[in-house]
XYZ file of C-alpha atoms in Angstrom:
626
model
C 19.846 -17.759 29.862
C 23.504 -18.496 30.010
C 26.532 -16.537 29.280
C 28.113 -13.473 30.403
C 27.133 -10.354 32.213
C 26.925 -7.360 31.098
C 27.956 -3.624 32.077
C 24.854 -2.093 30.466
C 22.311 -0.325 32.492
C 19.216 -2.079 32.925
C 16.276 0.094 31.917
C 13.166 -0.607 34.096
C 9.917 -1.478 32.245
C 8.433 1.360 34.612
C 10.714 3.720 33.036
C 10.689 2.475 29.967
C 6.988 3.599 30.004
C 7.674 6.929 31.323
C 9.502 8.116 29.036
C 13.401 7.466 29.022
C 13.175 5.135 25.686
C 11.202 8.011 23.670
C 14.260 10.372 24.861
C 16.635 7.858 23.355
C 14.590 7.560 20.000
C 14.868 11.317 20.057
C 18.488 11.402 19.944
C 18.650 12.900 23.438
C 19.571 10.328 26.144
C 22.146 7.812 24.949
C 25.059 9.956 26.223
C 23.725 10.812 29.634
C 21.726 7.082 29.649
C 25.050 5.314 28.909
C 27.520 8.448 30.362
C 29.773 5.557 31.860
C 29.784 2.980 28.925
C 28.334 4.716 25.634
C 28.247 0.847 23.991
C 26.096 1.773 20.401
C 25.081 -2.371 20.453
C 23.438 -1.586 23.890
C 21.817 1.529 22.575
C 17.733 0.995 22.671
C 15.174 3.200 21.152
C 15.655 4.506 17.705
C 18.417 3.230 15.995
C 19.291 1.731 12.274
C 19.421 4.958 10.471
C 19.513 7.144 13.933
C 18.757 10.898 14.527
C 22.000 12.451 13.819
C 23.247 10.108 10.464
C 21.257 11.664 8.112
C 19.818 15.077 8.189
C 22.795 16.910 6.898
C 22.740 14.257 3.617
C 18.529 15.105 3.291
C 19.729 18.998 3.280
C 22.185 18.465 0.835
C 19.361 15.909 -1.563
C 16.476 18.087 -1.117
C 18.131 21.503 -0.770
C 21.510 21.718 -1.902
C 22.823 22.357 1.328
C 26.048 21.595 -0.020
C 28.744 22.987 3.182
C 31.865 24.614 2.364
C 34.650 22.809 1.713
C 37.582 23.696 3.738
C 40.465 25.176 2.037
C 42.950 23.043 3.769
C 43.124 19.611 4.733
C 42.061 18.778 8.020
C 44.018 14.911 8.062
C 46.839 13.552 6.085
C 46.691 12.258 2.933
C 45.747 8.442 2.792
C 46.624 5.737 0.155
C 42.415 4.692 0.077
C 39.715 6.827 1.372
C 36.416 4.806 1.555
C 33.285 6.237 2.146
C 30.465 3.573 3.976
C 31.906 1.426 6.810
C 29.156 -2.065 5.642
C 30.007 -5.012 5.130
C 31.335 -3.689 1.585
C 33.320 -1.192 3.016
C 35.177 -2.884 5.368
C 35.705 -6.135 2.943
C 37.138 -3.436 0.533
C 39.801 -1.701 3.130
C 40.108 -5.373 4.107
C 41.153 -6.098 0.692
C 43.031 -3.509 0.141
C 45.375 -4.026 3.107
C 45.699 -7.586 1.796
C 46.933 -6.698 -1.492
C 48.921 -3.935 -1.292
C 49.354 -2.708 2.738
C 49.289 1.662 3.004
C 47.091 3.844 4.745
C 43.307 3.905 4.286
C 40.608 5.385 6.407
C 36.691 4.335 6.529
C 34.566 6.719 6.836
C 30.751 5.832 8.076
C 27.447 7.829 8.991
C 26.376 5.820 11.650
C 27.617 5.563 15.733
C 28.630 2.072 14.574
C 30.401 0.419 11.850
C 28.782 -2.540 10.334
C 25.898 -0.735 7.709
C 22.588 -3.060 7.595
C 24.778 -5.934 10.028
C 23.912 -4.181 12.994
C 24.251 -5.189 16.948
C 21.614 -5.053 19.189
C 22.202 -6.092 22.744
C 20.045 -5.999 26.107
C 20.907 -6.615 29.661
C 17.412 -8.216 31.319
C 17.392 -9.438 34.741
C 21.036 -9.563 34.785
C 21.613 -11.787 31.483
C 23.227 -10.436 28.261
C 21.156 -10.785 25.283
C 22.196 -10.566 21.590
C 20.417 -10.249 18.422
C 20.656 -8.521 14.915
C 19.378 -5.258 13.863
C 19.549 -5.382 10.122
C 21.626 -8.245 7.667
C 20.719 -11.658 8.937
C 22.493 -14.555 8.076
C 24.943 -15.787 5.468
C 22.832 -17.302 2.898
C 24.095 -20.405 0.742
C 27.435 -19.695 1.262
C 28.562 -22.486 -1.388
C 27.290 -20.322 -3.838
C 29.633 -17.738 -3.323
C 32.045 -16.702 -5.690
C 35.866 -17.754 -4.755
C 36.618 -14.467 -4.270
C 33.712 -13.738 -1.718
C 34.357 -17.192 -0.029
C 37.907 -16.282 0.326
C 37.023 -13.494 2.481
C 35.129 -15.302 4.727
C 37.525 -17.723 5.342
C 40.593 -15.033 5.641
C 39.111 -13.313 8.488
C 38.365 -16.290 10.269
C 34.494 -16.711 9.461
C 33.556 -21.138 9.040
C 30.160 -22.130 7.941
C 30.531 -25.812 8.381
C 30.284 -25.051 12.518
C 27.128 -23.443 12.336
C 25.705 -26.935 11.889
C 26.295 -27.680 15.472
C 26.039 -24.235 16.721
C 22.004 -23.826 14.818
C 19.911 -26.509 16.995
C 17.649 -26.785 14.291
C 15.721 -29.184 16.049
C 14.844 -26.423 19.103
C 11.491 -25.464 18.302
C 9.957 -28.866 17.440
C 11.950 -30.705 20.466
C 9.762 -27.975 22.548
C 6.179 -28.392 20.261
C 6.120 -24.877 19.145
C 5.034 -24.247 15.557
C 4.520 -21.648 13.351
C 0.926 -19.677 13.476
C -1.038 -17.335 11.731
C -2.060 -14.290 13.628
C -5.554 -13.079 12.560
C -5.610 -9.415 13.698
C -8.803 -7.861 15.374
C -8.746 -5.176 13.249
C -9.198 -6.771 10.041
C -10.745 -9.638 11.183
C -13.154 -8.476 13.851
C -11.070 -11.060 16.345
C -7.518 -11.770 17.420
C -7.099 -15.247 16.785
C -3.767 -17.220 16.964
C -4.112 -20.759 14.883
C -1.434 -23.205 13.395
C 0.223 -21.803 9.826
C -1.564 -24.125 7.258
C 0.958 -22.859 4.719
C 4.049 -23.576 6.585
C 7.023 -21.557 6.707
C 10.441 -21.861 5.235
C 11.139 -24.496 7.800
C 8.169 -26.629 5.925
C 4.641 -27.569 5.702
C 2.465 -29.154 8.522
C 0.568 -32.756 8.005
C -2.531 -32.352 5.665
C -4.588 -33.426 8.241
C -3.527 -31.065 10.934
C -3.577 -28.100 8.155
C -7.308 -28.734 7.264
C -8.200 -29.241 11.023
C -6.103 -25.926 11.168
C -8.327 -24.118 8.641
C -11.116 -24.968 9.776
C -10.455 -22.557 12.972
C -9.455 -19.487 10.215
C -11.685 -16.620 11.253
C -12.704 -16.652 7.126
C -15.921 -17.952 5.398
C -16.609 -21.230 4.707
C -16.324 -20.402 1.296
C -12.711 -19.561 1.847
C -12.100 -22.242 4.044
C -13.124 -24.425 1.312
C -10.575 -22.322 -1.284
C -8.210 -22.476 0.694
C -8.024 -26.313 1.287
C -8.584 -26.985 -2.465
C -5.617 -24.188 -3.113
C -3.374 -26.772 -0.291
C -4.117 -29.572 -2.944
C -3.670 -28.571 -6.084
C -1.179 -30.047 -8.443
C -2.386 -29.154 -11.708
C -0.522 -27.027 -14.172
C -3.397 -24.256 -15.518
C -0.964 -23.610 -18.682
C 0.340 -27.285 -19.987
C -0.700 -26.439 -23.745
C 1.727 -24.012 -23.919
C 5.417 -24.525 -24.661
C 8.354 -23.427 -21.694
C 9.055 -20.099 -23.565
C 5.385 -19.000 -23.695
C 4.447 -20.473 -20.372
C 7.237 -18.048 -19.232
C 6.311 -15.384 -20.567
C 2.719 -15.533 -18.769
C 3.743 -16.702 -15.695
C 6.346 -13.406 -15.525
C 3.383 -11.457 -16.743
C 0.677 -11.916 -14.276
C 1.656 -11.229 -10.616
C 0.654 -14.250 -7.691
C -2.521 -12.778 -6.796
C -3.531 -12.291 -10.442
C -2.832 -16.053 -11.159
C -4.742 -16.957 -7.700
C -7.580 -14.724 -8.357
C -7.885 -15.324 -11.831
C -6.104 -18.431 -12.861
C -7.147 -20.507 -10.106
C -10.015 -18.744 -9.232
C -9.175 -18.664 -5.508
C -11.737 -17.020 -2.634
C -10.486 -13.332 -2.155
C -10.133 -13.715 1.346
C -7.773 -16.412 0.916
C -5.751 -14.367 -1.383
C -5.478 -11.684 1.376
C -3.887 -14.217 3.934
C -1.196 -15.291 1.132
C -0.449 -11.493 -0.197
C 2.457 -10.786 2.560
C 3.751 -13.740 3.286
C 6.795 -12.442 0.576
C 7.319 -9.355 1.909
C 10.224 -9.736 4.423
C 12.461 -11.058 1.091
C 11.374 -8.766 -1.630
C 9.899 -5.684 0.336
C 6.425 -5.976 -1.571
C 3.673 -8.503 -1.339
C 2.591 -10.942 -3.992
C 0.348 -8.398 -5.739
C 3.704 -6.780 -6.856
C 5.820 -10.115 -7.747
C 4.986 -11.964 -10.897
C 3.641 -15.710 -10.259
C 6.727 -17.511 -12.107
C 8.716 -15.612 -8.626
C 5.757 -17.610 -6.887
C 6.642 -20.776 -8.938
C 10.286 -20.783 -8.023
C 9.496 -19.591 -4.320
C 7.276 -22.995 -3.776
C 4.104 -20.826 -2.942
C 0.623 -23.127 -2.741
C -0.727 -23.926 -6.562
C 2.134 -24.036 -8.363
C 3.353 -27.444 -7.809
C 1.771 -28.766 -10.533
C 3.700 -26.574 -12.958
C 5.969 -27.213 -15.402
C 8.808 -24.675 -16.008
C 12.693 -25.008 -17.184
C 13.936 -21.628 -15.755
C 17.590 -21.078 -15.547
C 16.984 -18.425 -12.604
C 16.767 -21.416 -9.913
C 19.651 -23.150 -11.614
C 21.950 -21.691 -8.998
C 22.127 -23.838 -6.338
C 20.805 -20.549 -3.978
C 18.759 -22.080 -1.334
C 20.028 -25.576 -1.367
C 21.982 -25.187 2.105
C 19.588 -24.612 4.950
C 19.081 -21.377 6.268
C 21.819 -21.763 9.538
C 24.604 -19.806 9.092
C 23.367 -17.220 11.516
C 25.734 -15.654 14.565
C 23.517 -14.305 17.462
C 24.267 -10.932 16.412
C 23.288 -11.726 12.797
C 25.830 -10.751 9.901
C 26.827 -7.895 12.188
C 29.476 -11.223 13.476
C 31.143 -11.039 10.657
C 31.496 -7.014 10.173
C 33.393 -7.620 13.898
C 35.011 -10.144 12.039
C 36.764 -8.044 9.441
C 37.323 -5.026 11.895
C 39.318 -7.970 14.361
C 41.716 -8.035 10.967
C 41.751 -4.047 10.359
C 42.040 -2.683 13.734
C 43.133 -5.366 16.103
C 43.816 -3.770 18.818
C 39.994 -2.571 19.123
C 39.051 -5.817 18.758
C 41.707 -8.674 19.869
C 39.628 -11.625 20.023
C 40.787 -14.051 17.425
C 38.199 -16.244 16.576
C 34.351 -16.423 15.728
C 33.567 -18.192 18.590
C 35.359 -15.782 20.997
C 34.111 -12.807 19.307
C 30.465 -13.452 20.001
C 31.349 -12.551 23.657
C 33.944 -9.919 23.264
C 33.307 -5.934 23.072
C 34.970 -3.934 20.739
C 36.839 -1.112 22.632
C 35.479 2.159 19.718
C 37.963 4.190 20.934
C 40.463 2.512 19.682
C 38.937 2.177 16.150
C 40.752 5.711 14.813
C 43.657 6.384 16.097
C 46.764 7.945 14.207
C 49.124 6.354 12.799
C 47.556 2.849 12.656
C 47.467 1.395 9.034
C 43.919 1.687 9.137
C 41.233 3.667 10.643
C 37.466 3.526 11.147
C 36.283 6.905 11.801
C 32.183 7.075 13.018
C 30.000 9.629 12.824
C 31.473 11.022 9.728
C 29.128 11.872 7.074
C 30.408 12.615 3.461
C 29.150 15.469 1.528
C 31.183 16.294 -1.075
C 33.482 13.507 -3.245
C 35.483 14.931 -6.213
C 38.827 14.592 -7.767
C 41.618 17.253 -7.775
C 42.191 19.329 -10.717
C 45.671 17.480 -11.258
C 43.513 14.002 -11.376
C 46.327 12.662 -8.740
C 43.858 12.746 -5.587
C 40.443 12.253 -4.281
C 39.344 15.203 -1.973
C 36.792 14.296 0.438
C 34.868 16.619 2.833
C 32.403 15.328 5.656
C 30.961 16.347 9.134
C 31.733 15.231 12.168
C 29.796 16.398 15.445
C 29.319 19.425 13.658
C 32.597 20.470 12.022
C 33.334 20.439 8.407
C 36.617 18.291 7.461
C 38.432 17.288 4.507
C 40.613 14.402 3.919
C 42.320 13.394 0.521
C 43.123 9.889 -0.587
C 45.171 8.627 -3.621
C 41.876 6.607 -4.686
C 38.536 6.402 -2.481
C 35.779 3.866 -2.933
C 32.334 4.860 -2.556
C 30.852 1.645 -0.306
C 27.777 3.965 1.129
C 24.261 4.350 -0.645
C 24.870 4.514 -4.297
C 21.819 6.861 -4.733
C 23.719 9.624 -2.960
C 26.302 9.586 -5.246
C 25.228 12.110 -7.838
C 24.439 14.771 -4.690
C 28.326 13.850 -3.184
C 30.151 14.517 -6.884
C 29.471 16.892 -9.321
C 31.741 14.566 -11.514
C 28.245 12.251 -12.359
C 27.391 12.461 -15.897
C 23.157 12.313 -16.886
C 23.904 9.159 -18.105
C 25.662 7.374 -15.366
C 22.678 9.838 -12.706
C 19.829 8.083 -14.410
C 21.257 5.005 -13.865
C 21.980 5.154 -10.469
C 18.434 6.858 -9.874
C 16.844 3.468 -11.640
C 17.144 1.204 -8.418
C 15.217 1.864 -5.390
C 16.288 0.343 -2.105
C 13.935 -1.597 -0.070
C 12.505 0.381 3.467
C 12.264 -1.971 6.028
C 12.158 -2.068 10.013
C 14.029 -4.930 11.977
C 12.490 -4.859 15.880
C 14.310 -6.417 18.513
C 12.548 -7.136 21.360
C 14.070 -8.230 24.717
C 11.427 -10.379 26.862
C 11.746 -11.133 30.451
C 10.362 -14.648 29.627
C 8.578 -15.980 26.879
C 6.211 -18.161 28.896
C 3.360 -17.296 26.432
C 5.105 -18.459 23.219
C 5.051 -21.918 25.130
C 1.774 -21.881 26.448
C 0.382 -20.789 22.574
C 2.693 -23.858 21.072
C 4.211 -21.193 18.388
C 7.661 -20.036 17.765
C 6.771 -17.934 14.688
C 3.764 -15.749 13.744
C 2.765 -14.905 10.579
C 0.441 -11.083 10.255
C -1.852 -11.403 7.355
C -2.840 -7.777 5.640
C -1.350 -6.139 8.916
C -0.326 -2.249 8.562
C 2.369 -3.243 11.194
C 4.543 -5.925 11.980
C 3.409 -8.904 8.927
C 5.965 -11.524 10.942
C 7.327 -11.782 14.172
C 8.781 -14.785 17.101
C 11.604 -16.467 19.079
C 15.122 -15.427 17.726
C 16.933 -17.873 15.950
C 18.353 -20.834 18.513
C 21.964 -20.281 18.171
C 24.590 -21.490 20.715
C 28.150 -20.909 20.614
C 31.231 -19.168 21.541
C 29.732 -19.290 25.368
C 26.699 -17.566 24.650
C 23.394 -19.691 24.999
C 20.087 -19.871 23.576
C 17.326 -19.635 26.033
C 17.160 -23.163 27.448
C 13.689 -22.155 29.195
C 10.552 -20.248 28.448
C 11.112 -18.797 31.745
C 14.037 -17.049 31.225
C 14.473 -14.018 29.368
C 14.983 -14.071 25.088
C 14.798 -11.971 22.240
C 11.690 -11.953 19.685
C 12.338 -10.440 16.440
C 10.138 -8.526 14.429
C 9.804 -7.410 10.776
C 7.395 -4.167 9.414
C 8.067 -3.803 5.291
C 5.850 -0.427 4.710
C 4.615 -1.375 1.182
C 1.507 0.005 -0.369
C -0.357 -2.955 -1.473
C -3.805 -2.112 -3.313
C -3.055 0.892 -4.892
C -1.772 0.336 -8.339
C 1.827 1.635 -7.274
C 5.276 -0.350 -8.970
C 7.594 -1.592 -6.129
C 9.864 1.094 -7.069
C 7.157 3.332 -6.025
C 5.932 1.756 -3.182
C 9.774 1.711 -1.590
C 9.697 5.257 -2.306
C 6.362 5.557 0.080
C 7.497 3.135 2.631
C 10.694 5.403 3.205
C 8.599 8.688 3.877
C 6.172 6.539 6.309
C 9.028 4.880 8.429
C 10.766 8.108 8.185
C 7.646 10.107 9.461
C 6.903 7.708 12.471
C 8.104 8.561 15.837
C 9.439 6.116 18.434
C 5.711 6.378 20.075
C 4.108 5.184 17.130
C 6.471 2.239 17.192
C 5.952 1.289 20.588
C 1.978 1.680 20.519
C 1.843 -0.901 17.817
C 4.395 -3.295 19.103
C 2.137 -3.346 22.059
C -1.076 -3.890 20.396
C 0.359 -6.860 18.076
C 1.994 -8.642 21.619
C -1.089 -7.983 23.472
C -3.204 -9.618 20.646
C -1.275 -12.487 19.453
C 0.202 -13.451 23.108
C -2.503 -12.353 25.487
C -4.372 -15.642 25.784
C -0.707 -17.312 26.233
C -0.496 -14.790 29.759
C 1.891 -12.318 27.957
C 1.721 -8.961 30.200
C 3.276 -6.440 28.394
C 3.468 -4.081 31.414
C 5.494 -7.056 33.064
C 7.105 -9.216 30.317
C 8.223 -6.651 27.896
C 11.904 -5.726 28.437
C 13.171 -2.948 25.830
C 12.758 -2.156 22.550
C 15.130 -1.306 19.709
C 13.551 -0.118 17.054
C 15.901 -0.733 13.766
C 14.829 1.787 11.081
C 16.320 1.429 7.513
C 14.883 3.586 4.596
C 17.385 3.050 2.936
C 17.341 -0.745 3.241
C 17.819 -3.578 1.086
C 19.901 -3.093 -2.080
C 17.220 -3.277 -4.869
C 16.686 -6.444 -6.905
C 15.145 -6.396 -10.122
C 11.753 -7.814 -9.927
C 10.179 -9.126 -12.915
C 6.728 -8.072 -12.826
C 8.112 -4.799 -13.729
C 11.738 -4.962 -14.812
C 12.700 -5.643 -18.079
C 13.469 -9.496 -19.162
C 16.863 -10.625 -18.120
C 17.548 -7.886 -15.768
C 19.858 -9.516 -13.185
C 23.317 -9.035 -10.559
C 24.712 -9.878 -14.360
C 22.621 -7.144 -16.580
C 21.067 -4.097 -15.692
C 21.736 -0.152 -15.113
C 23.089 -0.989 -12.074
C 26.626 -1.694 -14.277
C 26.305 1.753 -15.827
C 26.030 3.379 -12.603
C 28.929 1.970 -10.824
C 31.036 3.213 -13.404
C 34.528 4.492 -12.316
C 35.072 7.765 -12.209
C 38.692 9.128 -12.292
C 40.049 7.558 -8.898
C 36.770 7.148 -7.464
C 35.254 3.609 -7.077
C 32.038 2.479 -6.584
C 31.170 -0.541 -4.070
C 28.091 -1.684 -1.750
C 25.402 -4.398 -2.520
C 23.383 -1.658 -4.702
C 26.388 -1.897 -7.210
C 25.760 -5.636 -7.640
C 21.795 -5.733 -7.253
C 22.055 -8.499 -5.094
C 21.108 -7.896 -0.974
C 23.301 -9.978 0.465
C 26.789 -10.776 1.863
C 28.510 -11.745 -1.038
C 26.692 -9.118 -2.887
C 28.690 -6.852 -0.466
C 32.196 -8.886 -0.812
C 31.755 -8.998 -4.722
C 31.473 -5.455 -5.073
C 34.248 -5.004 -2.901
C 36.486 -7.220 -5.015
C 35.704 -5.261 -8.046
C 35.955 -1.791 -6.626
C 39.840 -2.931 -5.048
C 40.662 -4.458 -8.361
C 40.216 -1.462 -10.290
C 42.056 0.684 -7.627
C 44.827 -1.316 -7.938
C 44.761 -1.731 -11.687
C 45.089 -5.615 -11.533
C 42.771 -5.969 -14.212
C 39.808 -5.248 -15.746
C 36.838 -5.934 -13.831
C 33.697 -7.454 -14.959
C-alpha cells in the first residue's frame, strides 16, 4: 500500500498476544508504548470513550461526586467557553471566530479532539494505514442547510472531488461481493455464501440470489420463504386509504409485518432482523415496517405509501463522501482554521497526510485554544449574570475558567449533573433521548489474501451477539494516500458491534440503556476473543491466520454514541429534528448555550453544524433562533 511512512512503533503480532495491547486498553501503556511520539490516532487498544475520559463524570451522575470548585480562577477570562471539542464544538468556536473574532477556549474529555470523528492509524510492515473510529462519512451533503454547507466549504472541505477520489467501481473490478456469514454458533456451521439481499451498494441477479439461497444453512422451508419474500410485489394493505395504511404500517414493527403480514418462515426473519442495526442501533423487531418501507427492505415493494418523511432528497447522492480517516477529516479540517499553527496544511487533500503537532493546540495567547483531557463538572452562571464559571479536571487537578458566554457542545444528558441551573421541566426533557451504544473496530491486516480468495468485500452477521457486519475499508484514494492496490498488501477491515437486546420486549430507549452497561462492562480481552472467533470463522477457509495476518486492533467504544433519533414504533407521531423534547431541552439558559447533534436529533454532520449555528446565533444575539 502506497503513501507515507510512519513514526509509529510497530507492535508485533507476538506481542500483541502477550499482552502489551490489553495494557493499552487498560489505560497503562500508551505513554511508555509511545514515550517518543504519544500520537492519540496511533493509539491501539481501548479507545473511543478511553479509561481516563469518564470516570470522574460517572462519580459525579451516580454519586454526586461533585469536586470543589476553586475559589479563584485558574485561566483568564475568555469571550466563549465551550464545553465538547466534536464536530459541534469546533464548528461553533469556528463560527464564532468568524463572526465576531475574541478569545474562546474548547474544552474536551477525550486525548483527542474530534468527538465520534475519530482517527485511527496503524503502521504494518512499514506502511501507514488510516481509517475512522467513530462518524463516517458526510451523508447527502446537498441536503444540507446553507448554513451547514457554508461551513464545509469555509474550511476548505469539497464534495464534488470525492467522486474521483471513491473508486466505486473497486470491489466489483476485483469480483468481491457482499456475503452472509452464518455463524457456528447459531447455526451449527460457519458458512460464508453470497448476500441474497444485497447491501446498500444493491441487489445481486435473481438467478445468482436463488442459486445463493439454496447454499443458506436454513430449512428448505425457509429457503422456499425466503425466495418467495425476494419476489414479492404485492401491497398486503391496498383497501385501505394512505392515512390508514400509515397508521398500520408505523404500528407494526418489520418482523411483525414479515411474521404476520406476510407470513414469512421464522428463520428467515432471523437473517433479516439486524441487517438495520448499524443505522438505527436496534434491529427490525424495534423499527416499525413503514421505516422498512422507506428503507427498501424485501416485501415492501409492492406498497403504496405518500409519506412526506422520504420527501427530502436524503439518500439521493451516493454514499462517497468519505476521507480515509472518516469525518474525523473534516474535524482536522476546522482545527487547520482555529489553530493553524498545529495544523498548517491547507487543503483536504494535504491534510490526509499531515500530523497535527497537539502541543501546539493550547497555547496562551492564541485567539483560540483546544485544551484535551479536560473534563467539565460543574457549568453555572455568576451571581451578577455577566459570566459563565466553568470548573473541570485535568490530569487530576481541579480548574476553573470563566467565559462571557459558553456553549455546551458535549453530551446533552450530562447537562442537568454539570448545572444546578436545569429546571424539572427542561431535566425531563433532556432525560427523554437516549443515545445509541455502539462499537466501531478497526482492524489493521497484514494482507487480506482471504477476502480475495472468499470473493467478498463485505460480510453481513445474522443474530450474532458480536460483530453483525464487518469487511474491506472503504476504497478511498487521495491526497497521496492509497487504497490497497493488492490483496497482498496490508489494509484495514472495519467492524461494527450495536449491543441491542433483541427478543426481550425492551423499547430502543431501553435497550441503548443495556447496550451501554454491556460495552461498558467488557474488557479489551473480551473484545479481542471475539474478533478472533468471527475472523477465524468467516475467513478461515479463505487461509486467514489470525496468529499471522492480524495486525492490531483498536477497539472504538462509544456508550454514549449516536445522537438519538426518534423512532416511530415508539415515539409519538411527528416527532422529528423539527418537533420533539429535544427543543425544550436545549433551551438557553442565562449565557449558557446548548449545541451537539443530541440538540437537533439528527446523527450526523450537519446535525452537528446546525446546532452549532443556532447555539452561536443566540450568543451573539443576531436573532432569534429556530
Amino acid at each position: 500500500m502506497a503513501g507515507s511512512k510512519s513514526t509509529v512503533p510497530e507492535i508485533s503480532r507476538r506481542d500483541f498476544l502477550n499482552g502489551v495491547a490489553l495494557s493499552v486498553a487498560a489505560g497503562l501503556a500508551p505513554r511508555e508504548l509511545f514515550a517518543e511520539r504519544r500520537y492519540p490516532p496511533a493509539l491501539t487498544g481501548m479507545r473511543g470513550n478511553h479509561p481516563g475520559s469518564f470516570e470522574a463524570a460517572h462519580r459525579l451522575a451516580w454519586n454526586q461526586a461533585r469536586p470543589a470548585r476553586p475559589a479563584e480562577q485558574t485561566d483568564a477570562t475568555y469571550d466563549l467557553v465551550i464545553i465538547g471539542g466534536g464536530l459541534s464544538g469546533l464548528a461553533a468556536a469556528f463560527l464564532y471566530q468568524q463572526r465576531h473574532g475574541g478569545r474562546v477556549l474548547v474544552l474536551d474529555n477525550h486525548d483527542d479532539f474530534g468527538g465520534h470523528a475519530k482517527r485511527n492509524e496503524f503502521s504494518v510492515g512499514g506502511e501507514r494505514l488510516i481509517g475512522y473510529g467513530g462518524s463516517q462519512s458526510i451523508d447527502s451533503p446537498a441536503t444540507y442547510s446553507p448554513e451547514a454547507r457554508q461551513i464545509l466549504a469555509d474550511v476548505g472541505v469539497r464534495t464534488e472531488p470525492f467522486y474521483d477520489y471513491f473508486d466505486r467501481g473497486y470491489f466489483e473490478r476485483r469480483g468481491l461481493k457482499p456475503t452472509i456469514f452464518f455463524e457456528a454458533e447459531r447455526y451449527g456451521k460457519n458458512r460464508l455464501v453470497l448476500n441474497a439481499l444485497g447491501d446498500y451498494r444493491g441487489a445481486p441477479d435473481p438467478d445468482e440470489a436463488a442459486a445463493a439461497v439454496s447454499a443458506y444453512p436454513i430449512s428448505d422451508a425457509a429457503k422456499r420463504s425466503l425466495r418467495e419474500l425476494l419476489d414479492y410485489a404485492a401491497d398486503p394493505f391496498d383497501d385501505l386509504d394512505n392515512a390508514a395504511k400509515i397508521a398500520k404500517l408505523r404500528g407494526m414493527t418489520y418482523v411483525a409485518y414479515l411474521a404476520e403480514v406476510l407470513g414469512v418462515h421464522d428463520e428467515v426473519v432471523g437473517i433479516l432482523r439486524d441487517r438495520i442495526k448499524g443505522l438505527w442501533g436496534v434491529g427490525w423487531d424495534s423499527l416499525s415496517a413503514l421505516e422498512a418501507w422507506r428503507s427498501g427492505e424485501p416485501g415492501t415493494a409492492g406498497l403504496r405509501v405518500e409519506d412526506d418523511v422520504t420527501g427530502d432528497g436524503h439518500g439521493a447522492e451516493p454514499y462517497i463522501f468519505h476521507f480515509p480517516d472518516g469525518n474525523a477529516g473534516v474535524a482536522r479540517a476546522l482545527v487547520g482554521k482555529l489553530v493553524p499553527e498545529a495544523f498548517p496544511a491547507r487543503t483536504m487533500e494535504a491534510q490526509v497526510l499531515a500530523d497535527v503537532d497537539y502541543s501546539l493546540l493550547d497555547v496562551k495567547g492564541a485567539p483560540t485554544r483546544v485544551r484535551l483531557n479536560a473534563l467539565a463538572l460543574d457549568l453555572r452562571n455568576t451571581a451578577d449574570g455577566r459570566h459563565v464559571d466553568v470548573t473541570y479536571v485535568r490530569d487530576g487537578r481541579t480548574e476553573r475558567v470563566r467565559g462571557r458566554h459558553a456553549i455546551m457542545a458535549g453530551y446533552l444528558h450530562m447537562l442537568p449533573y454539570l448545572c444546578p441551573e436545569v429546571g424539572a421541566e427542561q431535566k425531563a426533557a433532556i432525560d427523554y433521548a437516549e443515545k445509541v451504544p455502539l462499537v466501531y473496530l478497526s482492524l489493521a491486516v497484514r494482507n487480506w489474501r482471504a477476502f480475495a480468495e472468499l470473493g467478498t468485500h463485505s460480510i453481513y452477521v445474522p443474530q450474532s451477539d458480536f460483530m453483525h457486519s464487518f469487511g474491506l475499508d472503504f476504497p478511498v484514494s487521495m491526497g497521496g494516500y492509497e487504497f490497497t492496490r493488492s490483496p497482498d498488501t496490508p489494509t484495514v477491515v472495519h467492524g461494527s458491534f450495536i449491543p441491542a437486546s433483541p427478543g426481550l420486549g425492551l423499547s430502543a430507549r431501553e435497550q441503548h440503556v443495556a447496550g451501554r452497561a454491556r460495552i461498558y462492562d467488557m474488557r479489551y480481552e473480551d473484545f479481542e476473543r471475539l474478533i478472533v472467533r468471527q475472523l477465524d470463522g468467516a475467513l478461515g477457509d479463505g487461509g486467514f491466520d489470525v496468529e499471522r495476518d492480524l495486525a492490531a486492533i483498536t477497539v472504538n467504544r462509544w456508550p454514549h454514541g449516536y445522537a438519538y433519533e426518534y423512532n416511530d414504533f415508539f415515539d409519538p407521531p411527528g416527532y422529528g429534528p423539527q418537533k420533539g423534547p429535544h427543543i425544550r431541552a436545549r433551551e438557553r439558559l442565562g449565557r449558557i448555550s446548548i449545541a451537539n447533534s443530541d440538540a437537533a436529533a439528527f446523527a450526523y454532520v450537519d446535525g452537528a453544524f446546525d446546532s452549532a449555528h443556532r447555539a452561536v446565533t443566540e450568543v451573539l444575539g443576531e436573532k432569534k433562533p429556530a
